[in-house]
Coordinates of N, CA and C in Angstrom, one line a residue:
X33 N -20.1 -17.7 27.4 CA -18.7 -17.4 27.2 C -18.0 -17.0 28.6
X34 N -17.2 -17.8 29.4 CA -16.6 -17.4 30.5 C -15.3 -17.1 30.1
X35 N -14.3 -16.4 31.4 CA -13.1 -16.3 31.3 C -12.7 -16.1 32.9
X36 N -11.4 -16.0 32.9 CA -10.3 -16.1 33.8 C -9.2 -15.5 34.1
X37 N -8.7 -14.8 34.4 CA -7.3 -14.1 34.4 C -6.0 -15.0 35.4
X38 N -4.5 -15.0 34.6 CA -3.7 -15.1 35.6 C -2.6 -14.1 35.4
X39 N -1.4 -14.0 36.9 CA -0.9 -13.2 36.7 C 0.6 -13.5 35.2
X40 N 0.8 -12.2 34.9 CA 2.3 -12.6 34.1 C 3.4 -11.2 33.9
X41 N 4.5 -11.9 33.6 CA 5.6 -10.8 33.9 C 5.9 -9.6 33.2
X42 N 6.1 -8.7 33.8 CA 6.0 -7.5 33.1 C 6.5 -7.2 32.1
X43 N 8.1 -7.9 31.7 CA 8.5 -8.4 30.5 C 7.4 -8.5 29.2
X44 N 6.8 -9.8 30.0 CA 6.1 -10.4 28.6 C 5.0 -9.6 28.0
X45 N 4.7 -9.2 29.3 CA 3.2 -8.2 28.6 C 3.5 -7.5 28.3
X46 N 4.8 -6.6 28.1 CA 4.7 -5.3 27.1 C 4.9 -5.5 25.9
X47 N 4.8 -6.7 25.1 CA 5.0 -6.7 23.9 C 4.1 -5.9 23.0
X48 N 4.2 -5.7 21.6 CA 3.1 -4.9 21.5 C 2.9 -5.0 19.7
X49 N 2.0 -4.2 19.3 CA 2.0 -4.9 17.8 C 0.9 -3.8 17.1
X50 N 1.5 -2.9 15.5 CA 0.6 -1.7 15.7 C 0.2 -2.1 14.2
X51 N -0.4 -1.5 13.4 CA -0.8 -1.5 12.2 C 0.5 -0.1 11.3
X52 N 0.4 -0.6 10.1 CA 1.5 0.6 9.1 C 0.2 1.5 8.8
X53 N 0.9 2.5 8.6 CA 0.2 3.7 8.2 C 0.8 4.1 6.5
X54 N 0.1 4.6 6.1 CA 0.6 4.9 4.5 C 0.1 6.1 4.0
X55 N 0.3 6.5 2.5 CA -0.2 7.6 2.0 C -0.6 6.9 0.3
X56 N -1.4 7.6 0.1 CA -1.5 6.8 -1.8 C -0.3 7.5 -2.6
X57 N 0.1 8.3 -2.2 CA 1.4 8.6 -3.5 C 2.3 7.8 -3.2
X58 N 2.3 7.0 -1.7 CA 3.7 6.1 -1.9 C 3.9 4.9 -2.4
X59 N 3.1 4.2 -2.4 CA 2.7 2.9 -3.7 C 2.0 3.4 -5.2
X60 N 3.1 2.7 -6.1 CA 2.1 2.5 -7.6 C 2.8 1.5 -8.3
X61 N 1.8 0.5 -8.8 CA 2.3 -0.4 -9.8 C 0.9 -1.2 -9.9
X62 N 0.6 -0.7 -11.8 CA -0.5 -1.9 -11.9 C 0.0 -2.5 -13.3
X63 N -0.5 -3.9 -12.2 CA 0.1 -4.9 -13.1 C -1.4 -6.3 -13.6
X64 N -1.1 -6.6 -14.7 CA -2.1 -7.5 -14.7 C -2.3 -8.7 -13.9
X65 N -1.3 -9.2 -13.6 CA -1.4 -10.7 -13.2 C -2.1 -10.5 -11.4
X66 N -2.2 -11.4 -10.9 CA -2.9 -11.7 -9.4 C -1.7 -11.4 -8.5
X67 N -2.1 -10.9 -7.6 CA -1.1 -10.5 -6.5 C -1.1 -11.4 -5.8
X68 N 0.5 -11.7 -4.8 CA 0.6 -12.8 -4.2 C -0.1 -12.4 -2.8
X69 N -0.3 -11.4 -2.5 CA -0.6 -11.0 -1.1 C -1.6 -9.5 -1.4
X70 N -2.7 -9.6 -0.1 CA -3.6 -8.4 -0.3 C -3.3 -8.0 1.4
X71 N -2.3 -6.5 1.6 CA -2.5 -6.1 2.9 C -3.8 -5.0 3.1
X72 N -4.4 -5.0 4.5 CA -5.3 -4.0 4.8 C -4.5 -3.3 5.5
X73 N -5.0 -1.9 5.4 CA -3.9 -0.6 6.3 C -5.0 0.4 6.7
X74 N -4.7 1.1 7.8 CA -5.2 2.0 8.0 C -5.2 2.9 8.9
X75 N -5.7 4.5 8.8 CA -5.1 5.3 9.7 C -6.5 6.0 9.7
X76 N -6.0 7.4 10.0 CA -7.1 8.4 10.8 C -8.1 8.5 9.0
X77 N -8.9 8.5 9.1 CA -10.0 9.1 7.4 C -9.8 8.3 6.1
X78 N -8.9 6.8 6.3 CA -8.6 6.3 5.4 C -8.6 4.6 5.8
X79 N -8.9 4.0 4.6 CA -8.9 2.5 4.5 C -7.9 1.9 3.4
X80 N -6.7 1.2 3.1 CA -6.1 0.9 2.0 C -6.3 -1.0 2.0
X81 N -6.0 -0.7 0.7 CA -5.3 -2.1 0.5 C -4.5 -2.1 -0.6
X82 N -3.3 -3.2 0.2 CA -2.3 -2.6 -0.9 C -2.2 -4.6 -1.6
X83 N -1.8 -4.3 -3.2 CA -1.6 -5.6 -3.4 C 0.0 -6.0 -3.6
X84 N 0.7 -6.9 -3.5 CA 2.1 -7.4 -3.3 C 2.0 -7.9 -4.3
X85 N 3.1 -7.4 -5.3 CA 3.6 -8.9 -6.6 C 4.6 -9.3 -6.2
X86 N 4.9 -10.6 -6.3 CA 7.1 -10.3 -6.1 C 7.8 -10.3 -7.4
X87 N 8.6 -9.9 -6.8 CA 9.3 -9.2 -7.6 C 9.5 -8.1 -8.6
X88 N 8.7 -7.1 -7.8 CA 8.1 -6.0 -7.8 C 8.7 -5.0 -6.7
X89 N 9.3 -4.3 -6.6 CA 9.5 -3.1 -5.6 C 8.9 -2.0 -5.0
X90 N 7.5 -2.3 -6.0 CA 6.2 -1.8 -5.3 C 4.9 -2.5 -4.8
X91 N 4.3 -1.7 -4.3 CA 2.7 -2.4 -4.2 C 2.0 -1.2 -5.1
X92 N 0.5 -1.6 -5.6 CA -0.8 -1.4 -6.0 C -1.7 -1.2 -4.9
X93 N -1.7 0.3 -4.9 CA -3.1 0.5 -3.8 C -4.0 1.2 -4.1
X94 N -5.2 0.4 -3.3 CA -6.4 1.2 -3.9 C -6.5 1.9 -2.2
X95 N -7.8 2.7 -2.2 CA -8.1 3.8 -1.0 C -9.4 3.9 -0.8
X96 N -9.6 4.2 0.3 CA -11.3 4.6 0.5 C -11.0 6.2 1.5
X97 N -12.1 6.7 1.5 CA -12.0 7.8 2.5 C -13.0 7.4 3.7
X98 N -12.6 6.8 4.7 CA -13.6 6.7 5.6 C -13.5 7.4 6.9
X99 N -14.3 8.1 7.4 CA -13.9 9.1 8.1 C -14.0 8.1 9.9
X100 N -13.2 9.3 10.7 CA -12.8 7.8 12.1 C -11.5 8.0 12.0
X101 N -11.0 7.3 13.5 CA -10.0 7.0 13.8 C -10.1 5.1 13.5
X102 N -9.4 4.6 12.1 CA -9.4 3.3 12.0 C -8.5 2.7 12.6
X103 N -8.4 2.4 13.3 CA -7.3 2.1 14.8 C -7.3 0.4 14.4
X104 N -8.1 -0.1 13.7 CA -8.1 -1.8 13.7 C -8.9 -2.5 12.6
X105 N -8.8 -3.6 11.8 CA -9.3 -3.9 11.1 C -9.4 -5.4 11.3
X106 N -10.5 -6.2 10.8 CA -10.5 -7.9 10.8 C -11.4 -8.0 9.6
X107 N -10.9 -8.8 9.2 CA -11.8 -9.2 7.7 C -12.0 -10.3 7.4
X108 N -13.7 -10.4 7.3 CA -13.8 -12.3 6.8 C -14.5 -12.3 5.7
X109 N -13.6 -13.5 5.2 CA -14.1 -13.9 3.5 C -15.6 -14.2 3.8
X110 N -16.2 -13.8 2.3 CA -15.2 -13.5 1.4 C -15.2 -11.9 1.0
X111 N -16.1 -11.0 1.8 CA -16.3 -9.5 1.6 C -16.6 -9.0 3.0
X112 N -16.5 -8.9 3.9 CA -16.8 -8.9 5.3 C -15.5 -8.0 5.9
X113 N -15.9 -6.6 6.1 CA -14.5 -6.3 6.8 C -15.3 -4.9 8.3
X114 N -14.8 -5.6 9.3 CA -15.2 -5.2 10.5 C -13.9 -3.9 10.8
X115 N -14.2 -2.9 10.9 CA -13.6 -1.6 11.5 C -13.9 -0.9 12.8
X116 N -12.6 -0.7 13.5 CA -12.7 0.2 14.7 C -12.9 1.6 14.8
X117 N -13.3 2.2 14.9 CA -13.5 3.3 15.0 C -12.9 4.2 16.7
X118 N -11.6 4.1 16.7 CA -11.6 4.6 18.4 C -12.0 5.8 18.8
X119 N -11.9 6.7 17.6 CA -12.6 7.9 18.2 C -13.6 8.3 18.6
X120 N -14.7 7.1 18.1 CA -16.3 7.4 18.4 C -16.7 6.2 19.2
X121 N -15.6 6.0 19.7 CA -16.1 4.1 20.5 C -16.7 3.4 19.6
X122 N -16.7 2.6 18.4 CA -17.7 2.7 17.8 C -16.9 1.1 16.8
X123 N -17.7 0.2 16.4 CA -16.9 -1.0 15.5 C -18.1 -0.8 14.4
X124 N -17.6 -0.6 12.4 CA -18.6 -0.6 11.7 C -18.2 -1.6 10.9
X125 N -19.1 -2.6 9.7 CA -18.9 -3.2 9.1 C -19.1 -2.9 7.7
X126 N -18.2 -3.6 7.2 CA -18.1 -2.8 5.6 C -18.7 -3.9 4.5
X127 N -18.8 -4.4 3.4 CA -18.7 -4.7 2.3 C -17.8 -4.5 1.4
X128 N -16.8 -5.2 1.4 CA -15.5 -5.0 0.5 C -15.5 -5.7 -0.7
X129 N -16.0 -5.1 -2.1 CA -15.6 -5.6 -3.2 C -14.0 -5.8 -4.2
X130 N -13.8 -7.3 -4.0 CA -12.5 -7.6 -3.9 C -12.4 -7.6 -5.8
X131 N -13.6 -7.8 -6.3 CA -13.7 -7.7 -7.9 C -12.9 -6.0 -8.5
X132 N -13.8 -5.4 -8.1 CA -13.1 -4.1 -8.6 C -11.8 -3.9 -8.0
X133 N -11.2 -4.2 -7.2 CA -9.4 -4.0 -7.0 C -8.8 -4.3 -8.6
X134 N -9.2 -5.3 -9.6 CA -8.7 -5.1 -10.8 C -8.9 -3.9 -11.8
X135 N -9.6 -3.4 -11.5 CA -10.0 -1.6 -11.9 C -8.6 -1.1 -12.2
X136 N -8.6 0.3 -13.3 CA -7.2 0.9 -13.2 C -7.7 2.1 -12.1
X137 N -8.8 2.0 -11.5 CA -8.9 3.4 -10.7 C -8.8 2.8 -9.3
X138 N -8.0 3.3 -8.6 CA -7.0 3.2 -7.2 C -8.1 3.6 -5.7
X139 N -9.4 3.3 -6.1 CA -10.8 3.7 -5.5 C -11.1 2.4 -4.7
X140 N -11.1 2.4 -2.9 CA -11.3 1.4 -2.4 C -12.9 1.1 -2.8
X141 N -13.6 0.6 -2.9 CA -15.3 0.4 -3.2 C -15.8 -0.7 -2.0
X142 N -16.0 0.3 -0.4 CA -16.6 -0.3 0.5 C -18.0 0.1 0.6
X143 N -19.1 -0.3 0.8 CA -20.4 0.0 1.1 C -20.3 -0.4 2.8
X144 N -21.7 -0.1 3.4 CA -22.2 -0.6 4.5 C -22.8 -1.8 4.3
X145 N -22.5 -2.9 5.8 CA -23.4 -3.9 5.3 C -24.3 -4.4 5.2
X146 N -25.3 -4.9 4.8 CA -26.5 -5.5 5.6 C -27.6 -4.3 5.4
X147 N -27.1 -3.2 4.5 CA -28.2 -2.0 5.0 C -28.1 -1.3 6.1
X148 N -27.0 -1.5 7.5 CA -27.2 -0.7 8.3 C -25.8 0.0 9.2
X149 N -26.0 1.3 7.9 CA -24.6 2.0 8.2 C -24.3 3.0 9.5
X150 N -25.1 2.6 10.6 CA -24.9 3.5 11.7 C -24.0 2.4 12.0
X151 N -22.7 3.2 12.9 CA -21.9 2.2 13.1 C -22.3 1.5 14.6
X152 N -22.4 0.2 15.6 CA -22.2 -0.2 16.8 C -21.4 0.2 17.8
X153 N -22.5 0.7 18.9 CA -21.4 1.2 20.3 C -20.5 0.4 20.4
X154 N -19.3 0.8 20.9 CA -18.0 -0.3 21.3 C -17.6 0.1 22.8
X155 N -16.8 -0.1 23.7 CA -16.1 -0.2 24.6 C -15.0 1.2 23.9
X156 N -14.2 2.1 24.7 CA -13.9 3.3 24.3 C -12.5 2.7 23.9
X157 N -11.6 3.2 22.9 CA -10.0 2.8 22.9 C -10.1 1.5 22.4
X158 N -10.4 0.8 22.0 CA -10.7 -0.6 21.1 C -9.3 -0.6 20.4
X159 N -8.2 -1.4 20.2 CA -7.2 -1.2 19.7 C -6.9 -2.9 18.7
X160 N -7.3 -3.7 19.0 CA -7.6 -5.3 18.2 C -8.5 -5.8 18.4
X161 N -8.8 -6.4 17.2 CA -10.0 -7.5 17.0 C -9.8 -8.6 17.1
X162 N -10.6 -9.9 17.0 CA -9.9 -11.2 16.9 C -11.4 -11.7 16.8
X163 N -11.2 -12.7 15.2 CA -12.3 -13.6 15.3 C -12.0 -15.1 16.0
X164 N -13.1 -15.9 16.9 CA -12.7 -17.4 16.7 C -12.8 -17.7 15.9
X165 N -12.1 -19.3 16.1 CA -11.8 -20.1 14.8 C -13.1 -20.2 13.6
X166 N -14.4 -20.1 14.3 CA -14.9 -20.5 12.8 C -15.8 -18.8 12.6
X167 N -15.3 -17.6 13.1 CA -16.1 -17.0 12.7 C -17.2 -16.1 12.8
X168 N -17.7 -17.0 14.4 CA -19.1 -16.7 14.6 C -18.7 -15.9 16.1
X169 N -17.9 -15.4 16.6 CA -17.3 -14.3 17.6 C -16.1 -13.9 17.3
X170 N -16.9 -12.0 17.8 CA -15.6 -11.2 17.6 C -15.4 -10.5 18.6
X171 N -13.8 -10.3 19.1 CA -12.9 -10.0 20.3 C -12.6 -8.7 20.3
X172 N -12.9 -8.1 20.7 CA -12.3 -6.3 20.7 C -11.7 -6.1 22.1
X173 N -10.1 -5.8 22.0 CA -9.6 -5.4 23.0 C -9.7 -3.7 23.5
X174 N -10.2 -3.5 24.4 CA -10.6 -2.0 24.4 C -9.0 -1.1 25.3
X175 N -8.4 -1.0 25.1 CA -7.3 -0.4 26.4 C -7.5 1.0 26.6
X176 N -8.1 1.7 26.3 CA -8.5 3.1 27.2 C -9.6 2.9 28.2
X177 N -10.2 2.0 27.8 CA -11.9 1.6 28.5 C -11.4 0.5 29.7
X178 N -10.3 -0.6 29.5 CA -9.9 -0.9 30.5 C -11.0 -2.8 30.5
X179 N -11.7 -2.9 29.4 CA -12.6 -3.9 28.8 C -12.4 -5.0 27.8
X180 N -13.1 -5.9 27.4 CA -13.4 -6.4 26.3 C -14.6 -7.0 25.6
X181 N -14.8 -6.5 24.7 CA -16.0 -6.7 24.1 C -16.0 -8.1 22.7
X182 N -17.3 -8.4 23.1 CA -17.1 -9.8 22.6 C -18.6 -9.5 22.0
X183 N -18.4 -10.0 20.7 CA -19.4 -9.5 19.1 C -20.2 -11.1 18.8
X184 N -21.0 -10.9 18.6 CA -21.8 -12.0 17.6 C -21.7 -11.5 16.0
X185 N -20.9 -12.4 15.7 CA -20.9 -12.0 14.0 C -21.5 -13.1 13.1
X186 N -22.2 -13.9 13.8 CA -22.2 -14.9 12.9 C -23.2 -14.5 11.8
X187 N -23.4 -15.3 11.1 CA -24.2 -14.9 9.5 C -23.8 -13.4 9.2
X188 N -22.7 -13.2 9.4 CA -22.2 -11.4 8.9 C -22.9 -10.5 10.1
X189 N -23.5 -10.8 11.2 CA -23.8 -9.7 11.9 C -23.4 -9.2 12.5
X190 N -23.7 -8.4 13.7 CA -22.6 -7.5 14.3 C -23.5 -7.3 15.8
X191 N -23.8 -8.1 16.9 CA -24.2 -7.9 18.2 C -23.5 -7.7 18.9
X192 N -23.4 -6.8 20.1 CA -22.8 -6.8 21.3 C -23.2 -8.1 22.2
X193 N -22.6 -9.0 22.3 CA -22.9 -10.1 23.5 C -22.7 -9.5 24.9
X194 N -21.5 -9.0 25.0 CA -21.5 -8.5 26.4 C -20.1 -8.0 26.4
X195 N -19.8 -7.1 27.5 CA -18.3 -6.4 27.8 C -17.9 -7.2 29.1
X196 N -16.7 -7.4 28.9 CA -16.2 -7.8 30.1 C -14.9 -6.7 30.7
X197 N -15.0 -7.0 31.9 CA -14.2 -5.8 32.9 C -12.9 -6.5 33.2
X198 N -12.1 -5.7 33.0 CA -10.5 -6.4 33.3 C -9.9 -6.2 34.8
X199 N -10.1 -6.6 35.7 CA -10.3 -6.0 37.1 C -9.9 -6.4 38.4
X200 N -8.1 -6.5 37.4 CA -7.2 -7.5 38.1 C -5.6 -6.4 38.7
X201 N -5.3 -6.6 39.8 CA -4.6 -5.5 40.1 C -3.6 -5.4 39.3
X202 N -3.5 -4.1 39.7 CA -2.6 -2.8 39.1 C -1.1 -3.1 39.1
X203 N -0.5 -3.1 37.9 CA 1.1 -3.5 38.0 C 2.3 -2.0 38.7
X204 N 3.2 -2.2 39.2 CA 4.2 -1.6 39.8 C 4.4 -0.3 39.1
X205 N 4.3 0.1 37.7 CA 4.7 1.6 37.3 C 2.9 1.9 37.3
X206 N 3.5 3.6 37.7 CA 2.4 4.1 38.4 C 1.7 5.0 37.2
X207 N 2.8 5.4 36.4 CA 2.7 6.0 34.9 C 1.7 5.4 34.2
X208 N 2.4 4.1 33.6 CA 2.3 3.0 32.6 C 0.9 2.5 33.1
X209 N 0.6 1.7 34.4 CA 0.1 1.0 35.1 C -1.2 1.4 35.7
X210 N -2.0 2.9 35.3 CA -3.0 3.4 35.9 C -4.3 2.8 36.0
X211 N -4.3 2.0 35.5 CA -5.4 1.5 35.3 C -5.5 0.2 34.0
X212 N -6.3 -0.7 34.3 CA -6.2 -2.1 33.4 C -6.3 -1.7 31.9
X213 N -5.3 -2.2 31.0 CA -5.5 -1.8 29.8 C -5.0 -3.2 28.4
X214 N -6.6 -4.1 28.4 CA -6.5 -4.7 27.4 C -5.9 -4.9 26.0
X215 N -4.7 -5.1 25.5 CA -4.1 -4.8 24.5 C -4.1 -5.8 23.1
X216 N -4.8 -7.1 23.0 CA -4.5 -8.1 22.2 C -5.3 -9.2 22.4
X217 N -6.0 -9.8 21.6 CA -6.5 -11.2 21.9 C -6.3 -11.8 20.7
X218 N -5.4 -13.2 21.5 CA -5.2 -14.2 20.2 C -5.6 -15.6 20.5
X219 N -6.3 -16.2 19.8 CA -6.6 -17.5 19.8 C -5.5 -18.6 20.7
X220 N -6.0 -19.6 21.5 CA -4.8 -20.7 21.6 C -4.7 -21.8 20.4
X221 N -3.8 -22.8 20.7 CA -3.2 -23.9 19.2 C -5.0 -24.3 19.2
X222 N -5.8 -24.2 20.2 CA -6.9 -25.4 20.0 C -7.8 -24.7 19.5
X223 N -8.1 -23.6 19.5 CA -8.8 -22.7 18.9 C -9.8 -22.5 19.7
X224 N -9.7 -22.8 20.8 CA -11.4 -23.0 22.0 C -10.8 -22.0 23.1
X225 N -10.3 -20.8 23.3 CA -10.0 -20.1 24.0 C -9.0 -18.8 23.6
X226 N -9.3 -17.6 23.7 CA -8.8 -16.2 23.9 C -8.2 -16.2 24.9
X227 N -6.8 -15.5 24.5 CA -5.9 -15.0 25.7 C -5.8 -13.3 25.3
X228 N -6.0 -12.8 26.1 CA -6.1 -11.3 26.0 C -4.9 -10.8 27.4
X229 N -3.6 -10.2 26.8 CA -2.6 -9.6 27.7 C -3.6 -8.1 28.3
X230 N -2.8 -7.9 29.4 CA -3.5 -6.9 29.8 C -2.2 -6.2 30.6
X231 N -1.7 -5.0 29.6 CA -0.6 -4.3 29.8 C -0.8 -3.8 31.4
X232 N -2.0 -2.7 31.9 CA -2.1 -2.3 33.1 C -1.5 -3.5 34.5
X233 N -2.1 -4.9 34.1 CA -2.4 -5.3 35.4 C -1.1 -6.3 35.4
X234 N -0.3 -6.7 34.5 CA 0.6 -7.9 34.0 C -0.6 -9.2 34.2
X235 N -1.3 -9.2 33.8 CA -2.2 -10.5 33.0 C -2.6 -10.8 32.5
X236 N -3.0 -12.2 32.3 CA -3.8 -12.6 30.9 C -5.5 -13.2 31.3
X237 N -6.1 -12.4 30.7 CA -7.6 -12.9 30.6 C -7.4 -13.9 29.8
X238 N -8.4 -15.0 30.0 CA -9.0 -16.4 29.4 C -10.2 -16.4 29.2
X239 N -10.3 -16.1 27.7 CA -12.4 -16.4 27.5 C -12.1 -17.6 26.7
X240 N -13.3 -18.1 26.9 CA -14.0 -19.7 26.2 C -14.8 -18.9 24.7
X241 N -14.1 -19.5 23.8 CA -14.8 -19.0 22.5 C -16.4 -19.6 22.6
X242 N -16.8 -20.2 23.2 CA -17.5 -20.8 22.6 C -19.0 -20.4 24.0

């Protein structure tokens, strides 16, 4: 897996993009039929998902208590849900049973996967994940660590392949700009390449998914 960095404008790189935060007394509605949409949410000691009907003015959420700062979530079908943990540097993988969300009890039902619930060292500040297209690598943008860490998941696993160092000069605010700080990795239209902005330096890393 190689990559590349070029520069880009300070404009563009500050875009930014966070996860909602919630509480379980603010959603309630259970309803029989299938929900058109299932969101994941998550904050400090909690995991949600909430389900969408339309035409409904509520959502249906269930909860888990999981202890962590859950700073990020990625989930692959069809029970596979990978979590950040930024307060412990740390990425763990869950088992998400999507059967019991028809339950009337509001109880997320995640286990550990695979049997091995110690969670994996991560790169420190991990703030997004990002699978390639088919699956088998996962992208953790670290921005306190100033890194990115790139996962072997295939068959559901969870390896560190390697970190990479973001180690491209320092943009003009001295505040803002202290140091390189990975914020996002999204696939290109072809699916054969990660672009990872990098708020510290105004650039974009280029890894080869493959």
């Amino acid at each position: 897996m190689k990559f590349t960095s070029f520069g880009l404008t300070a404009a563009l790189a500050a875009s930014v993009s966070g996860m909602p935060h919630s509480t379980r007394d603010a959603y309630s509605y259970a309803g029989p039929s299938s929900p058109a949409a299932r969101i994941l949410l998550g904050n400090s000691g909690n995991i949600y998902v909430a389900d969408f009907y339309p035409g409904r003015e509520n959502f249906t959420l269930f909860s888990a208590e999981i202890v962590g700062g859950n700073s990020w979530m990625a989930f692959a079908p069809p029970n596979l849900l990978y979590v950040v943990d930024e307060n412990a540097a740390a990425v763990r993988r869950f088992k998400l049973d999507q059967k019991a969300l028809k339950s009337d009890f509001k109880t997320l039902n995640l286990t550990d996967a695979l049997g091995e619930p110690l969670p994996k060292n991560a790169s420190a500040g991990v703030v997004h994940l990002e699978f390639n297209s088919d699956k088998t690598r996962l992208v953790g943008s670290a921005y306190l660590n100033g890194t990115v860490d790139v996962w072997n998941v295939e068959n559901g696993g969870l390896e560190l392949i390697k970190t990479i160092k973001s180690d491209g000069k320092l943009g003009p605010n001295k505040i803002r700009q202290n140091a390189p700080h990975p914020h996002q990795a999204n696939l290109d239209p072809s699916g054969r390449y990660f672009a990872v902005n990098d708020l510290g330096t105004d650039s974009v890393l280029i890894i080869d998914s493959k």
